[in-house]
């Protein structure tokens, strides 16, 4: 059974710092991996989608990498801002269907 | 703009009642999903549907029911058999035709048992 783990569970950083969020998964036979952002009491917003054949994706200050063989992905946030404060969720899909989620990393960026 | 609309935003259920959560999408996506989120936990799959008039159980389907009579709509009923229904419910969809399977989520319904 696929399991997804996110480390750390919570992170507090000063504004302007670069940071890395980690995601690991137990079954490397994934179809894709997706990073989401969730604000308190809100739905999920898709940040980056990495297909199994890709190594990384970038969007603005965000960069996500994927290493299937080791079962790991990282989300890099450059020059963090208070508006980046949210919960970040990692999810993998085995067959392009039925996402399996990690528990998330709660990020707080202090001004 | 295309997206997923969930309603209501907040829902209160008395013991023994069935309640229905609405999910509508105008993205022309084939597949739709219902997830449950509890504090400090990841999302767990309740039911999903890849085509009209067909749906499959997810990991925690007991006490829930769904229908898929139209491509745009995938309502979830929380029955009285669900012993701990208080949670945040999220609906999602994806386009099976493109092959990239990026997911779009709605804004959620918070269900509370009173």
mmCIF file with all atom_site columns, C-alpha atoms in Angstrom, chain B:
data_model
loop_
_atom_site.group_PDB
_atom_site.id
_atom_site.type_symbol
_atom_site.label_atom_id
_atom_site.label_alt_id
_atom_site.label_comp_id
_atom_site.label_asym_id
_atom_site.label_entity_id
_atom_site.label_seq_id
_atom_site.pdbx_PDB_ins_code
_atom_site.Cartn_x
_atom_site.Cartn_y
_atom_site.Cartn_z
_atom_site.occupancy
_atom_site.B_iso_or_equiv
_atom_site.pdbx_formal_charge
_atom_site.auth_seq_id
_atom_site.auth_comp_id
_atom_site.auth_asym_id
_atom_site.auth_atom_id
_atom_site.pdbx_PDB_model_num
ATOM 1   C CA . UNK B 1 1   ? -14.011 30.685 -15.272 1.00 0.00 ? 1   UNK B CA 1
ATOM 2   C CA . UNK B 1 2   ? -14.077 26.911 -15.062 1.00 0.00 ? 2   UNK B CA 1
ATOM 3   C CA . UNK B 1 3   ? -13.982 25.278 -11.699 1.00 0.00 ? 3   UNK B CA 1
ATOM 4   C CA . UNK B 1 4   ? -15.628 23.150 -9.048  1.00 0.00 ? 4   UNK B CA 1
ATOM 5   C CA . UNK B 1 5   ? -18.443 24.473 -6.868  1.00 0.00 ? 5   UNK B CA 1
ATOM 6   C CA . UNK B 1 6   ? -19.207 22.816 -3.555  1.00 0.00 ? 6   UNK B CA 1
ATOM 7   C CA . UNK B 1 7   ? -22.224 23.688 -1.465  1.00 0.00 ? 7   UNK B CA 1
ATOM 8   C CA . UNK B 1 8   ? -23.045 24.404 1.209   1.00 0.00 ? 8   UNK B CA 1
ATOM 9   C CA . UNK B 1 9   ? -19.851 25.758 2.765   1.00 0.00 ? 9   UNK B CA 1
ATOM 10  C CA . UNK B 1 10  ? -21.035 24.774 6.254   1.00 0.00 ? 10  UNK B CA 1
ATOM 11  C CA . UNK B 1 11  ? -23.496 22.011 7.120   1.00 0.00 ? 11  UNK B CA 1
ATOM 12  C CA . UNK B 1 12  ? -24.867 20.870 10.444  1.00 0.00 ? 12  UNK B CA 1
ATOM 13  C CA . UNK B 1 13  ? -26.308 17.409 10.914  1.00 0.00 ? 13  UNK B CA 1
ATOM 14  C CA . UNK B 1 14  ? -28.369 16.029 13.742  1.00 0.00 ? 14  UNK B CA 1
ATOM 15  C CA . UNK B 1 15  ? -27.853 12.485 14.939  1.00 0.00 ? 15  UNK B CA 1
ATOM 16  C CA . UNK B 1 16  ? -29.659 9.995  12.682  1.00 0.00 ? 16  UNK B CA 1
ATOM 17  C CA . UNK B 1 17  ? -30.010 12.362 9.758   1.00 0.00 ? 17  UNK B CA 1
ATOM 18  C CA . UNK B 1 18  ? -28.834 11.881 6.209   1.00 0.00 ? 18  UNK B CA 1
ATOM 19  C CA . UNK B 1 19  ? -27.322 14.939 4.547   1.00 0.00 ? 19  UNK B CA 1
ATOM 20  C CA . UNK B 1 20  ? -26.212 15.551 0.956   1.00 0.00 ? 20  UNK B CA 1
ATOM 21  C CA . UNK B 1 21  ? -23.202 17.580 -0.124  1.00 0.00 ? 21  UNK B CA 1
ATOM 22  C CA . UNK B 1 22  ? -23.244 19.067 -3.596  1.00 0.00 ? 22  UNK B CA 1
ATOM 23  C CA . UNK B 1 23  ? -20.362 19.104 -6.076  1.00 0.00 ? 23  UNK B CA 1
ATOM 24  C CA . UNK B 1 24  ? -20.685 20.627 -9.560  1.00 0.00 ? 24  UNK B CA 1
ATOM 25  C CA . UNK B 1 25  ? -17.920 21.141 -12.136 1.00 0.00 ? 25  UNK B CA 1
ATOM 26  C CA . UNK B 1 26  ? -17.887 23.018 -15.445 1.00 0.00 ? 26  UNK B CA 1
ATOM 27  C CA . UNK B 1 27  ? -14.448 21.790 -16.515 1.00 0.00 ? 27  UNK B CA 1
ATOM 28  C CA . UNK B 1 28  ? -15.827 18.944 -18.668 1.00 0.00 ? 28  UNK B CA 1
ATOM 29  C CA . UNK B 1 29  ? -13.725 16.543 -16.614 1.00 0.00 ? 29  UNK B CA 1
ATOM 30  C CA . UNK B 1 30  ? -14.519 12.847 -16.791 1.00 0.00 ? 30  UNK B CA 1
ATOM 31  C CA . UNK B 1 31  ? -13.491 11.801 -13.317 1.00 0.00 ? 31  UNK B CA 1
ATOM 32  C CA . UNK B 1 32  ? -14.734 13.159 -10.000 1.00 0.00 ? 32  UNK B CA 1
ATOM 33  C CA . UNK B 1 33  ? -13.706 12.336 -6.447  1.00 0.00 ? 33  UNK B CA 1
ATOM 34  C CA . UNK B 1 34  ? -14.763 12.849 -2.845  1.00 0.00 ? 34  UNK B CA 1
ATOM 35  C CA . UNK B 1 35  ? -12.145 13.158 -0.113  1.00 0.00 ? 35  UNK B CA 1
ATOM 36  C CA . UNK B 1 36  ? -12.461 13.544 3.624   1.00 0.00 ? 36  UNK B CA 1
ATOM 37  C CA . UNK B 1 37  ? -9.985  15.609 5.651   1.00 0.00 ? 37  UNK B CA 1
ATOM 38  C CA . UNK B 1 38  ? -9.585  15.352 9.413   1.00 0.00 ? 38  UNK B CA 1
ATOM 39  C CA . UNK B 1 39  ? -7.323  17.649 11.470  1.00 0.00 ? 39  UNK B CA 1
ATOM 40  C CA . UNK B 1 40  ? -3.654  16.727 11.173  1.00 0.00 ? 40  UNK B CA 1
ATOM 41  C CA . UNK B 1 41  ? -4.335  14.010 8.613   1.00 0.00 ? 41  UNK B CA 1
ATOM 42  C CA . UNK B 1 42  ? -3.990  13.761 4.899   1.00 0.00 ? 42  UNK B CA 1
ATOM 43  C CA . UNK B 1 43  ? -7.004  13.511 2.639   1.00 0.00 ? 43  UNK B CA 1
ATOM 44  C CA . UNK B 1 44  ? -8.663  10.102 2.403   1.00 0.00 ? 44  UNK B CA 1
ATOM 45  C CA . UNK B 1 45  ? -10.648 8.920  -0.610  1.00 0.00 ? 45  UNK B CA 1
ATOM 46  C CA . UNK B 1 46  ? -14.345 8.163  -0.069  1.00 0.00 ? 46  UNK B CA 1
ATOM 47  C CA . UNK B 1 47  ? -15.732 7.496  -3.565  1.00 0.00 ? 47  UNK B CA 1
ATOM 48  C CA . UNK B 1 48  ? -14.769 8.235  -7.138  1.00 0.00 ? 48  UNK B CA 1
ATOM 49  C CA . UNK B 1 49  ? -16.384 8.115  -10.559 1.00 0.00 ? 49  UNK B CA 1
ATOM 50  C CA . UNK B 1 50  ? -14.740 7.972  -13.972 1.00 0.00 ? 50  UNK B CA 1
ATOM 51  C CA . UNK B 1 51  ? -17.888 7.917  -16.077 1.00 0.00 ? 51  UNK B CA 1
ATOM 52  C CA . UNK B 1 52  ? -21.560 8.769  -15.770 1.00 0.00 ? 52  UNK B CA 1
ATOM 53  C CA . UNK B 1 53  ? -23.655 6.142  -13.972 1.00 0.00 ? 53  UNK B CA 1
ATOM 54  C CA . UNK B 1 54  ? -20.589 4.391  -12.593 1.00 0.00 ? 54  UNK B CA 1
ATOM 55  C CA . UNK B 1 55  ? -18.624 4.872  -9.383  1.00 0.00 ? 55  UNK B CA 1
ATOM 56  C CA . UNK B 1 56  ? -16.225 2.962  -7.130  1.00 0.00 ? 56  UNK B CA 1
ATOM 57  C CA . UNK B 1 57  ? -15.569 2.844  -3.414  1.00 0.00 ? 57  UNK B CA 1
ATOM 58  C CA . UNK B 1 58  ? -12.467 4.445  -2.047  1.00 0.00 ? 58  UNK B CA 1
ATOM 59  C CA . UNK B 1 59  ? -10.675 3.670  1.192   1.00 0.00 ? 59  UNK B CA 1
ATOM 60  C CA . UNK B 1 60  ? -13.379 4.873  3.600   1.00 0.00 ? 60  UNK B CA 1
ATOM 61  C CA . UNK B 1 61  ? -16.720 4.391  1.790   1.00 0.00 ? 61  UNK B CA 1
ATOM 62  C CA . UNK B 1 62  ? -18.689 2.951  4.709   1.00 0.00 ? 62  UNK B CA 1
ATOM 63  C CA . UNK B 1 63  ? -21.552 5.229  5.725   1.00 0.00 ? 63  UNK B CA 1
ATOM 64  C CA . UNK B 1 64  ? -21.452 7.245  2.500   1.00 0.00 ? 64  UNK B CA 1
ATOM 65  C CA . UNK B 1 65  ? -23.256 7.005  -0.843  1.00 0.00 ? 65  UNK B CA 1
ATOM 66  C CA . UNK B 1 66  ? -22.898 8.798  -4.180  1.00 0.00 ? 66  UNK B CA 1
ATOM 67  C CA . UNK B 1 67  ? -24.560 9.104  -7.573  1.00 0.00 ? 67  UNK B CA 1
ATOM 68  C CA . UNK B 1 68  ? -23.296 10.245 -10.976 1.00 0.00 ? 68  UNK B CA 1
ATOM 69  C CA . UNK B 1 69  ? -26.336 10.922 -13.140 1.00 0.00 ? 69  UNK B CA 1
ATOM 70  C CA . UNK B 1 70  ? -24.683 13.804 -14.993 1.00 0.00 ? 70  UNK B CA 1
ATOM 71  C CA . UNK B 1 71  ? -21.072 14.403 -15.978 1.00 0.00 ? 71  UNK B CA 1
ATOM 72  C CA . UNK B 1 72  ? -21.032 17.744 -14.155 1.00 0.00 ? 72  UNK B CA 1
ATOM 73  C CA . UNK B 1 73  ? -22.459 16.567 -10.852 1.00 0.00 ? 73  UNK B CA 1
ATOM 74  C CA . UNK B 1 74  ? -21.277 14.141 -8.158  1.00 0.00 ? 74  UNK B CA 1
ATOM 75  C CA . UNK B 1 75  ? -23.281 14.554 -4.918  1.00 0.00 ? 75  UNK B CA 1
ATOM 76  C CA . UNK B 1 76  ? -22.216 12.822 -1.710  1.00 0.00 ? 76  UNK B CA 1
ATOM 77  C CA . UNK B 1 77  ? -24.728 11.629 0.893   1.00 0.00 ? 77  UNK B CA 1
ATOM 78  C CA . UNK B 1 78  ? -23.522 11.151 4.445   1.00 0.00 ? 78  UNK B CA 1
ATOM 79  C CA . UNK B 1 79  ? -25.867 8.587  5.956   1.00 0.00 ? 79  UNK B CA 1
ATOM 80  C CA . UNK B 1 80  ? -26.768 7.922  9.569   1.00 0.00 ? 80  UNK B CA 1
ATOM 81  C CA . UNK B 1 81  ? -24.537 4.844  9.343   1.00 0.00 ? 81  UNK B CA 1
ATOM 82  C CA . UNK B 1 82  ? -21.451 7.078  9.302   1.00 0.00 ? 82  UNK B CA 1
ATOM 83  C CA . UNK B 1 83  ? -20.530 7.155  12.981  1.00 0.00 ? 83  UNK B CA 1
ATOM 84  C CA . UNK B 1 84  ? -18.084 10.045 12.939  1.00 0.00 ? 84  UNK B CA 1
ATOM 85  C CA . UNK B 1 85  ? -19.047 12.348 10.076  1.00 0.00 ? 85  UNK B CA 1
ATOM 86  C CA . UNK B 1 86  ? -17.650 15.606 11.463  1.00 0.00 ? 86  UNK B CA 1
ATOM 87  C CA . UNK B 1 87  ? -14.921 16.548 8.967   1.00 0.00 ? 87  UNK B CA 1
ATOM 88  C CA . UNK B 1 88  ? -13.997 18.741 6.023   1.00 0.00 ? 88  UNK B CA 1
ATOM 89  C CA . UNK B 1 89  ? -15.164 17.270 2.706   1.00 0.00 ? 89  UNK B CA 1
ATOM 90  C CA . UNK B 1 90  ? -13.437 18.067 -0.565  1.00 0.00 ? 90  UNK B CA 1
ATOM 91  C CA . UNK B 1 91  ? -14.561 17.317 -4.092  1.00 0.00 ? 91  UNK B CA 1
ATOM 92  C CA . UNK B 1 92  ? -12.071 17.055 -6.951  1.00 0.00 ? 92  UNK B CA 1
ATOM 93  C CA . UNK B 1 93  ? -11.995 16.325 -10.654 1.00 0.00 ? 93  UNK B CA 1
ATOM 94  C CA . UNK B 1 94  ? -9.511  15.439 -13.349 1.00 0.00 ? 94  UNK B CA 1
ATOM 95  C CA . UNK B 1 95  ? -9.534  15.175 -17.137 1.00 0.00 ? 95  UNK B CA 1
ATOM 96  C CA . UNK B 1 96  ? -8.809  11.578 -18.163 1.00 0.00 ? 96  UNK B CA 1
ATOM 97  C CA . UNK B 1 97  ? -8.394  12.555 -21.831 1.00 0.00 ? 97  UNK B CA 1
ATOM 98  C CA . UNK B 1 98  ? -5.237  14.672 -21.536 1.00 0.00 ? 98  UNK B CA 1
ATOM 99  C CA . UNK B 1 99  ? -3.199  12.044 -19.742 1.00 0.00 ? 99  UNK B CA 1
ATOM 100 C CA . UNK B 1 100 ? -1.544  14.371 -17.247 1.00 0.00 ? 100 UNK B CA 1
ATOM 101 C CA . UNK B 1 101 ? -4.153  13.792 -14.516 1.00 0.00 ? 101 UNK B CA 1
ATOM 102 C CA . UNK B 1 102 ? -3.734  17.105 -12.776 1.00 0.00 ? 102 UNK B CA 1
ATOM 103 C CA . UNK B 1 103 ? -6.413  17.500 -10.126 1.00 0.00 ? 103 UNK B CA 1
ATOM 104 C CA . UNK B 1 104 ? -8.689  20.478 -9.449  1.00 0.00 ? 104 UNK B CA 1
ATOM 105 C CA . UNK B 1 105 ? -10.340 20.830 -6.049  1.00 0.00 ? 105 UNK B CA 1
ATOM 106 C CA . UNK B 1 106 ? -13.409 22.636 -4.808  1.00 0.00 ? 106 UNK B CA 1
ATOM 107 C CA . UNK B 1 107 ? -13.459 24.913 -1.765  1.00 0.00 ? 107 UNK B CA 1
ATOM 108 C CA . UNK B 1 108 ? -14.886 22.270 0.558   1.00 0.00 ? 108 UNK B CA 1
ATOM 109 C CA . UNK B 1 109 ? -17.848 21.680 2.860   1.00 0.00 ? 109 UNK B CA 1
ATOM 110 C CA . UNK B 1 110 ? -17.389 21.577 6.611   1.00 0.00 ? 110 UNK B CA 1
ATOM 111 C CA . UNK B 1 111 ? -19.838 19.131 8.177   1.00 0.00 ? 111 UNK B CA 1
ATOM 112 C CA . UNK B 1 112 ? -20.532 19.207 11.910  1.00 0.00 ? 112 UNK B CA 1
ATOM 113 C CA . UNK B 1 113 ? -22.730 16.861 13.908  1.00 0.00 ? 113 UNK B CA 1
ATOM 114 C CA . UNK B 1 114 ? -24.816 18.681 16.517  1.00 0.00 ? 114 UNK B CA 1
#
